[in-house]
Amino acid sequence: MPRKKPKVDTLEEIETNIKLLCDQSNNHMKVRAYEKALFGYNQALELNSTDINALISRSKCYLLLGEASKALQDAETALGEDKNNIRAIYQKAESLYYLGQFEQSLMFFHRGLRARPELALFRLGVQKTQEAIENTIGSKPAPPGPAASVPKSGKPRKSGEDTPKSQAAGAAGTSARTRQKPSRADLERRNARKLLGELCVDKEYLEKLLLHPDLVRADTHTESISAYAREAVEFLNKRQEFWRQQRPCTALPNHKNLPHDALPKWF
């Protein structure tokens, strides 16, 4: 008897299977079962590695799992298929934001805002990214105060001739000098302690260790202490940046608190 040829799924059947897998994974996402959702998206993309909806959905899932680099890859692949896809633009902007690449993230948030100005999530993205950039570079120094006024006679006043206004101005200047803004390094140190907690002490120790001149001597052919230290610092920096974005002061507000038009159903 002749052998039966293996059944080959038609394009329509493949698309139907992809949609079913994505729908199941979307339901897992709603109940925060992200690992199960990721498994379904992977199966869908095995059927068609360039399916835009599956790529964008998996990108979102990767972000929720803290895998911003993989989320960025999927978003870029989706944009390679459709450079004007608004969901893919948003996912790339979000991925870049969580990777700490705020300038590029801002560019894509602006791109999405130009394309769809009615969507509040792009306005919020521009706002939070600008705040992140300002926090990174520090606030601009205050402009210097006006020069002390000199009487028309050209002679400086004596100390006993100080007027109440000049005394008040002097007191204000003294208090302003005493309340100088902390430096950028101080702000970063404070933020790191808030975000990393006890791990901040380990991070500071490792950073100082990497600057120690005798560290290279401690490295051997079989074990590189400096490499382990750099890897640990890099990991802590990534976690610090991730948790910083989750804080209410700089992060995007919770989806539940967003305006009604911020997140359309198709997002």
mmCIF file of C-alpha atoms in Angstrom:
data_model
loop_
_atom_site.group_PDB
_atom_site.id
_atom_site.type_symbol
_atom_site.label_atom_id
_atom_site.label_comp_id
_atom_site.label_asym_id
_atom_site.label_seq_id
_atom_site.Cartn_x
_atom_site.Cartn_y
_atom_site.Cartn_z
ATOM 1 C CA MET A 1 0.000 0.000 0.000
ATOM 2 C CA PRO A 2 1.322 3.445 -0.782
ATOM 3 C CA ARG A 3 2.336 5.453 2.208
ATOM 4 C CA LYS A 4 0.196 8.385 3.155
ATOM 5 C CA LYS A 5 1.868 11.715 2.722
ATOM 6 C CA PRO A 6 2.251 13.660 5.969
ATOM 7 C CA LYS A 7 -0.343 16.326 6.371
ATOM 8 C CA VAL A 8 1.010 19.798 5.725
ATOM 9 C CA ASP A 9 -0.774 22.658 7.444
ATOM 10 C CA THR A 10 -2.006 25.351 5.149
ATOM 11 C CA LEU A 11 -1.179 29.002 5.732
ATOM 12 C CA GLU A 12 -4.666 29.593 7.056
ATOM 13 C CA GLU A 13 -4.340 26.763 9.584
ATOM 14 C CA ILE A 14 -0.976 28.062 10.743
ATOM 15 C CA GLU A 15 -2.398 31.534 11.293
ATOM 16 C CA THR A 16 -5.329 30.049 13.216
ATOM 17 C CA ASN A 17 -2.994 28.051 15.455
ATOM 18 C CA ILE A 18 -0.846 31.127 16.090
ATOM 19 C CA LYS A 19 -3.905 33.132 17.066
ATOM 20 C CA LEU A 20 -5.092 30.405 19.454
ATOM 21 C CA LEU A 21 -1.661 30.168 21.094
ATOM 22 C CA CYS A 22 -1.436 33.938 21.468
ATOM 23 C CA ASP A 23 -4.955 34.135 22.915
ATOM 24 C CA GLN A 24 -4.078 31.485 25.497
ATOM 25 C CA SER A 25 -0.871 33.311 26.369
ATOM 26 C CA ASN A 26 -2.732 36.622 26.661
ATOM 27 C CA ASN A 27 -5.015 34.984 29.218
ATOM 28 C CA HIS A 28 -1.955 33.805 31.143
ATOM 29 C CA MET A 29 -0.635 37.366 31.057
ATOM 30 C CA LYS A 30 -3.839 38.659 32.642
ATOM 31 C CA VAL A 31 -3.315 36.411 35.676
ATOM 32 C CA ARG A 32 0.436 37.183 35.754
ATOM 33 C CA ALA A 33 1.464 33.666 34.730
ATOM 34 C CA TYR A 34 4.257 35.106 32.614
ATOM 35 C CA GLU A 35 6.299 31.910 32.226
ATOM 36 C CA LYS A 36 3.285 30.049 30.827
ATOM 37 C CA ALA A 37 2.537 32.979 28.554
ATOM 38 C CA LEU A 38 6.122 33.009 27.289
ATOM 39 C CA PHE A 39 5.918 29.298 26.468
ATOM 40 C CA GLY A 40 2.819 29.898 24.341
ATOM 41 C CA TYR A 41 4.369 32.839 22.505
ATOM 42 C CA ASN A 42 7.448 30.736 21.782
ATOM 43 C CA GLN A 43 5.267 28.019 20.273
ATOM 44 C CA ALA A 44 3.460 30.577 18.127
ATOM 45 C CA LEU A 45 6.729 32.008 16.829
ATOM 46 C CA GLU A 46 8.000 28.522 16.012
ATOM 47 C CA LEU A 47 5.146 28.346 13.509
ATOM 48 C CA ASN A 48 5.967 31.789 12.113
ATOM 49 C CA SER A 49 9.026 33.598 13.404
ATOM 50 C CA THR A 50 7.936 36.919 11.888
ATOM 51 C CA ASP A 51 4.357 37.078 13.173
ATOM 52 C CA ILE A 52 4.095 40.688 14.354
ATOM 53 C CA ASN A 53 1.409 40.173 16.994
ATOM 54 C CA ALA A 54 3.293 37.274 18.581
ATOM 55 C CA LEU A 55 6.561 39.221 18.551
ATOM 56 C CA ILE A 56 5.016 42.276 20.193
ATOM 57 C CA SER A 57 3.191 40.178 22.785
ATOM 58 C CA ARG A 58 6.361 38.252 23.634
ATOM 59 C CA SER A 59 8.255 41.543 23.885
ATOM 60 C CA LYS A 60 5.760 42.752 26.462
ATOM 61 C CA CYS A 61 6.064 39.449 28.322
ATOM 62 C CA TYR A 62 9.861 39.678 28.361
ATOM 63 C CA LEU A 63 9.622 43.169 29.866
ATOM 64 C CA LEU A 64 7.410 41.910 32.667
ATOM 65 C CA LEU A 65 9.944 39.154 33.301
ATOM 66 C CA GLY A 66 12.744 41.722 33.508
ATOM 67 C CA GLU A 67 14.369 40.649 30.221
ATOM 68 C CA ALA A 68 14.562 44.052 28.549
ATOM 69 C CA SER A 69 17.246 43.024 26.034
ATOM 70 C CA LYS A 70 15.127 40.198 24.646
ATOM 71 C CA ALA A 71 12.090 42.486 24.645
ATOM 72 C CA LEU A 72 14.049 44.944 22.524
ATOM 73 C CA GLN A 73 15.054 42.232 20.046
ATOM 74 C CA ASP A 74 11.425 41.201 19.490
ATOM 75 C CA ALA A 75 10.317 44.817 19.112
ATOM 76 C CA GLU A 76 13.031 45.470 16.533
ATOM 77 C CA THR A 77 12.114 42.303 14.620
ATOM 78 C CA ALA A 78 8.483 43.429 14.538
ATOM 79 C CA LEU A 79 9.528 46.867 13.282
ATOM 80 C CA GLY A 80 11.582 45.152 10.601
ATOM 81 C CA GLU A 81 8.320 43.648 9.335
ATOM 82 C CA ASP A 82 6.313 46.852 9.719
ATOM 83 C CA LYS A 83 8.283 49.998 10.547
ATOM 84 C CA ASN A 84 5.113 51.986 11.288
ATOM 85 C CA ASN A 85 3.491 49.494 13.657
ATOM 86 C CA ILE A 86 2.508 51.636 16.630
ATOM 87 C CA ARG A 87 2.602 48.783 19.158
ATOM 88 C CA ALA A 88 6.103 47.814 18.057
ATOM 89 C CA ILE A 89 7.244 51.441 18.358
ATOM 90 C CA TYR A 90 5.867 51.581 21.893
ATOM 91 C CA GLN A 91 7.521 48.292 22.851
ATOM 92 C CA LYS A 92 10.891 49.461 21.524
ATOM 93 C CA ALA A 93 10.596 52.740 23.442
ATOM 94 C CA GLU A 94 9.705 50.867 26.647
ATOM 95 C CA SER A 95 12.517 48.335 26.195
ATOM 96 C CA LEU A 96 15.093 51.080 25.647
ATOM 97 C CA TYR A 97 13.772 52.880 28.726
ATOM 98 C CA TYR A 98 14.231 49.835 30.950
ATOM 99 C CA LEU A 99 17.696 49.305 29.495
ATOM 100 C CA GLY A 100 18.600 52.815 30.637
ATOM 101 C CA GLN A 101 19.018 54.133 27.081
ATOM 102 C CA PHE A 102 16.818 57.126 27.826
ATOM 103 C CA GLU A 103 17.798 59.339 24.876
ATOM 104 C CA GLN A 104 16.918 56.669 22.308
ATOM 105 C CA SER A 105 13.786 55.788 24.256
ATOM 106 C CA LEU A 106 12.697 59.419 24.183
ATOM 107 C CA MET A 107 13.189 59.485 20.408
ATOM 108 C CA PHE A 108 10.824 56.535 19.903
ATOM 109 C CA PHE A 109 8.257 57.886 22.360
ATOM 110 C CA HIS A 110 8.263 61.116 20.334
ATOM 111 C CA ARG A 111 7.946 59.100 17.142
ATOM 112 C CA GLY A 112 4.876 57.336 18.508
ATOM 113 C CA LEU A 113 3.441 60.606 19.793
ATOM 114 C CA ARG A 114 3.776 62.191 16.350
ATOM 115 C CA ALA A 115 2.051 59.211 14.746
ATOM 116 C CA ARG A 116 -0.724 58.881 17.332
ATOM 117 C CA PRO A 117 -0.983 62.137 19.340
ATOM 118 C CA GLU A 118 -4.302 61.054 20.854
ATOM 119 C CA LEU A 119 -2.648 58.216 22.827
ATOM 120 C CA ALA A 120 -1.801 59.310 26.357
ATOM 121 C CA LEU A 121 0.698 56.492 26.901
ATOM 122 C CA PHE A 122 3.155 58.159 24.505
ATOM 123 C CA ARG A 123 2.787 61.503 26.308
ATOM 124 C CA LEU A 124 3.437 59.730 29.600
ATOM 125 C CA GLY A 125 6.419 57.970 28.038
ATOM 126 C CA VAL A 126 7.932 61.277 26.929
ATOM 127 C CA GLN A 127 7.358 62.723 30.390
ATOM 128 C CA LYS A 128 8.886 59.851 32.355
ATOM 129 C CA THR A 129 11.863 59.597 29.980
ATOM 130 C CA GLN A 130 12.604 63.309 30.265
ATOM 131 C CA GLU A 131 12.478 62.990 34.056
ATOM 132 C CA ALA A 132 14.864 60.038 33.915
ATOM 133 C CA ILE A 133 17.311 62.025 31.768
ATOM 134 C CA GLU A 134 17.148 64.987 34.157
ATOM 135 C CA ASN A 135 17.734 62.675 37.129
ATOM 136 C CA THR A 136 20.703 61.117 35.352
ATOM 137 C CA ILE A 137 22.489 64.333 34.392
ATOM 138 C CA GLY A 138 21.498 66.210 37.558
ATOM 139 C CA SER A 139 19.757 69.547 37.924
ATOM 140 C CA LYS A 140 21.285 72.658 36.426
ATOM 141 C CA PRO A 141 23.068 74.989 38.880
ATOM 142 C CA ALA A 142 21.132 78.045 39.968
ATOM 143 C CA PRO A 143 22.178 81.272 38.262
ATOM 144 C CA PRO A 144 24.380 83.538 40.379
ATOM 145 C CA GLY A 145 22.604 86.240 42.348
ATOM 146 C CA PRO A 146 22.782 89.909 41.369
ATOM 147 C CA ALA A 147 25.945 91.758 42.305
ATOM 148 C CA ALA A 148 25.862 93.793 45.481
ATOM 149 C CA SER A 149 24.609 97.284 44.843
ATOM 150 C CA VAL A 150 26.996 100.167 45.366
ATOM 151 C CA PRO A 151 25.781 103.597 46.475
ATOM 152 C CA LYS A 152 25.773 106.338 43.860
ATOM 153 C CA SER A 153 28.586 108.075 45.751
ATOM 154 C CA GLY A 154 30.835 105.132 44.911
ATOM 155 C CA LYS A 155 31.814 104.674 48.552
ATOM 156 C CA PRO A 156 30.998 101.380 50.225
ATOM 157 C CA ARG A 157 28.791 101.505 53.301
ATOM 158 C CA LYS A 158 30.301 100.892 56.696
ATOM 159 C CA SER A 159 29.279 97.848 58.667
ATOM 160 C CA GLY A 160 27.217 99.950 61.044
ATOM 161 C CA GLU A 161 25.348 101.564 58.183
ATOM 162 C CA ASP A 162 23.817 98.332 56.862
ATOM 163 C CA THR A 163 20.160 98.788 56.143
ATOM 164 C CA PRO A 164 17.536 96.181 57.169
ATOM 165 C CA LYS A 165 17.171 95.193 53.518
ATOM 166 C CA SER A 166 20.869 94.497 53.121
ATOM 167 C CA GLN A 167 20.909 92.558 56.392
ATOM 168 C CA ALA A 168 17.973 90.450 55.229
ATOM 169 C CA ALA A 169 19.655 89.850 51.881
ATOM 170 C CA GLY A 170 22.857 88.835 53.624
ATOM 171 C CA ALA A 171 21.013 86.420 55.867
ATOM 172 C CA ALA A 172 19.215 84.935 52.876
ATOM 173 C CA GLY A 173 22.494 84.528 51.016
ATOM 174 C CA THR A 174 24.076 82.814 54.012
ATOM 175 C CA SER A 175 21.160 80.410 54.375
ATOM 176 C CA ALA A 176 21.245 79.681 50.638
ATOM 177 C CA ARG A 177 24.933 78.856 50.838
ATOM 178 C CA THR A 178 24.344 76.553 53.788
ATOM 179 C CA ARG A 179 21.581 74.752 51.900
ATOM 180 C CA GLN A 180 23.617 73.878 48.849
ATOM 181 C CA LYS A 181 22.206 71.167 46.632
ATOM 182 C CA PRO A 182 23.878 67.774 46.978
ATOM 183 C CA SER A 183 26.209 66.737 44.211
ATOM 184 C CA ARG A 184 25.282 64.253 41.535
ATOM 185 C CA ALA A 185 27.402 61.574 43.206
ATOM 186 C CA ASP A 186 25.601 62.119 46.517
ATOM 187 C CA LEU A 187 22.201 61.840 44.836
ATOM 188 C CA GLU A 188 23.188 58.649 43.046
ATOM 189 C CA ARG A 189 24.514 57.172 46.307
ATOM 190 C CA ARG A 190 21.290 57.985 48.136
ATOM 191 C CA ASN A 191 19.151 56.524 45.378
ATOM 192 C CA ALA A 192 21.272 53.371 45.276
ATOM 193 C CA ARG A 193 20.827 52.862 49.029
ATOM 194 C CA LYS A 194 17.072 53.265 48.728
ATOM 195 C CA LEU A 195 16.807 50.858 45.817
ATOM 196 C CA LEU A 196 19.370 48.175 46.667
ATOM 197 C CA GLY A 197 19.160 48.288 50.454
ATOM 198 C CA GLU A 198 21.883 46.186 52.046
ATOM 199 C CA LEU A 199 23.219 45.214 48.625
ATOM 200 C CA CYS A 200 24.351 48.813 48.141
ATOM 201 C CA VAL A 201 27.184 48.192 50.620
ATOM 202 C CA ASP A 202 28.344 45.215 48.556
ATOM 203 C CA LYS A 203 28.139 47.262 45.362
ATOM 204 C CA GLU A 204 30.264 50.078 46.822
ATOM 205 C CA TYR A 205 32.814 47.569 48.113
ATOM 206 C CA LEU A 206 33.109 45.883 44.712
ATOM 207 C CA GLU A 207 33.476 49.229 42.938
ATOM 208 C CA LYS A 208 36.315 50.197 45.279
ATOM 209 C CA LEU A 209 37.850 46.752 44.825
ATOM 210 C CA LEU A 210 37.966 47.197 41.060
ATOM 211 C CA LEU A 211 39.934 50.414 41.546
ATOM 212 C CA HIS A 212 42.504 48.743 43.794
ATOM 213 C CA PRO A 213 45.933 48.554 42.089
ATOM 214 C CA ASP A 214 46.726 45.111 43.537
ATOM 215 C CA LEU A 215 43.610 43.454 42.132
ATOM 216 C CA VAL A 216 45.321 42.390 38.904
ATOM 217 C CA ARG A 217 47.973 40.546 40.886
ATOM 218 C CA ALA A 218 45.267 38.532 42.635
ATOM 219 C CA ASP A 219 43.936 37.219 39.313
ATOM 220 C CA THR A 220 45.168 33.790 38.273
ATOM 221 C CA HIS A 221 44.997 31.788 35.075
ATOM 222 C CA THR A 222 42.093 29.721 36.392
ATOM 223 C CA GLU A 223 40.147 32.382 38.267
ATOM 224 C CA SER A 224 39.733 36.097 37.555
ATOM 225 C CA ILE A 225 38.535 37.980 40.598
ATOM 226 C CA SER A 226 38.264 41.229 38.672
ATOM 227 C CA ALA A 227 35.974 39.591 36.094
ATOM 228 C CA TYR A 228 33.683 38.271 38.837
ATOM 229 C CA ALA A 229 33.641 41.680 40.505
ATOM 230 C CA ARG A 230 32.788 43.483 37.251
ATOM 231 C CA GLU A 231 30.049 40.961 36.525
ATOM 232 C CA ALA A 232 28.561 41.451 39.998
ATOM 233 C CA VAL A 233 28.669 45.252 39.703
ATOM 234 C CA GLU A 234 27.062 45.106 36.273
ATOM 235 C CA PHE A 235 24.285 42.889 37.630
ATOM 236 C CA LEU A 236 23.646 45.205 40.597
ATOM 237 C CA ASN A 237 23.594 48.238 38.306
ATOM 238 C CA LYS A 238 20.959 46.578 36.125
ATOM 239 C CA ARG A 239 18.831 45.642 39.122
ATOM 240 C CA GLN A 240 19.215 49.142 40.554
ATOM 241 C CA GLU A 241 18.078 50.681 37.281
ATOM 242 C CA PHE A 242 15.190 48.246 37.002
ATOM 243 C CA TRP A 243 13.915 48.950 40.511
ATOM 244 C CA ARG A 244 14.428 52.677 40.093
ATOM 245 C CA GLN A 245 12.001 52.640 37.201
ATOM 246 C CA GLN A 246 9.451 50.849 39.374
ATOM 247 C CA ARG A 247 9.443 53.602 41.993
ATOM 248 C CA PRO A 248 6.452 55.965 41.842
ATOM 249 C CA CYS A 249 8.678 59.040 41.687
ATOM 250 C CA THR A 250 10.109 58.209 38.271
ATOM 251 C CA ALA A 251 8.276 55.196 36.908
ATOM 252 C CA LEU A 252 5.245 55.177 34.692
ATOM 253 C CA PRO A 253 2.128 55.050 36.888
ATOM 254 C CA ASN A 254 0.388 51.747 37.333
ATOM 255 C CA HIS A 255 -1.887 50.823 34.439
ATOM 256 C CA LYS A 256 -4.849 50.949 36.835
ATOM 257 C CA ASN A 257 -4.166 54.612 37.551
ATOM 258 C CA LEU A 258 -3.692 55.694 33.949
ATOM 259 C CA PRO A 259 -6.276 57.857 32.182
ATOM 260 C CA HIS A 260 -8.955 55.950 30.323
ATOM 261 C CA ASP A 261 -7.449 56.811 26.938
ATOM 262 C CA ALA A 262 -3.890 55.902 27.920
ATOM 263 C CA LEU A 263 -4.048 52.219 27.093
ATOM 264 C CA PRO A 264 -6.320 51.225 24.209
ATOM 265 C CA LYS A 265 -7.684 47.682 24.181
ATOM 266 C CA TRP A 266 -5.398 46.709 21.318
ATOM 267 C CA PHE A 267 -2.350 47.407 23.480
#
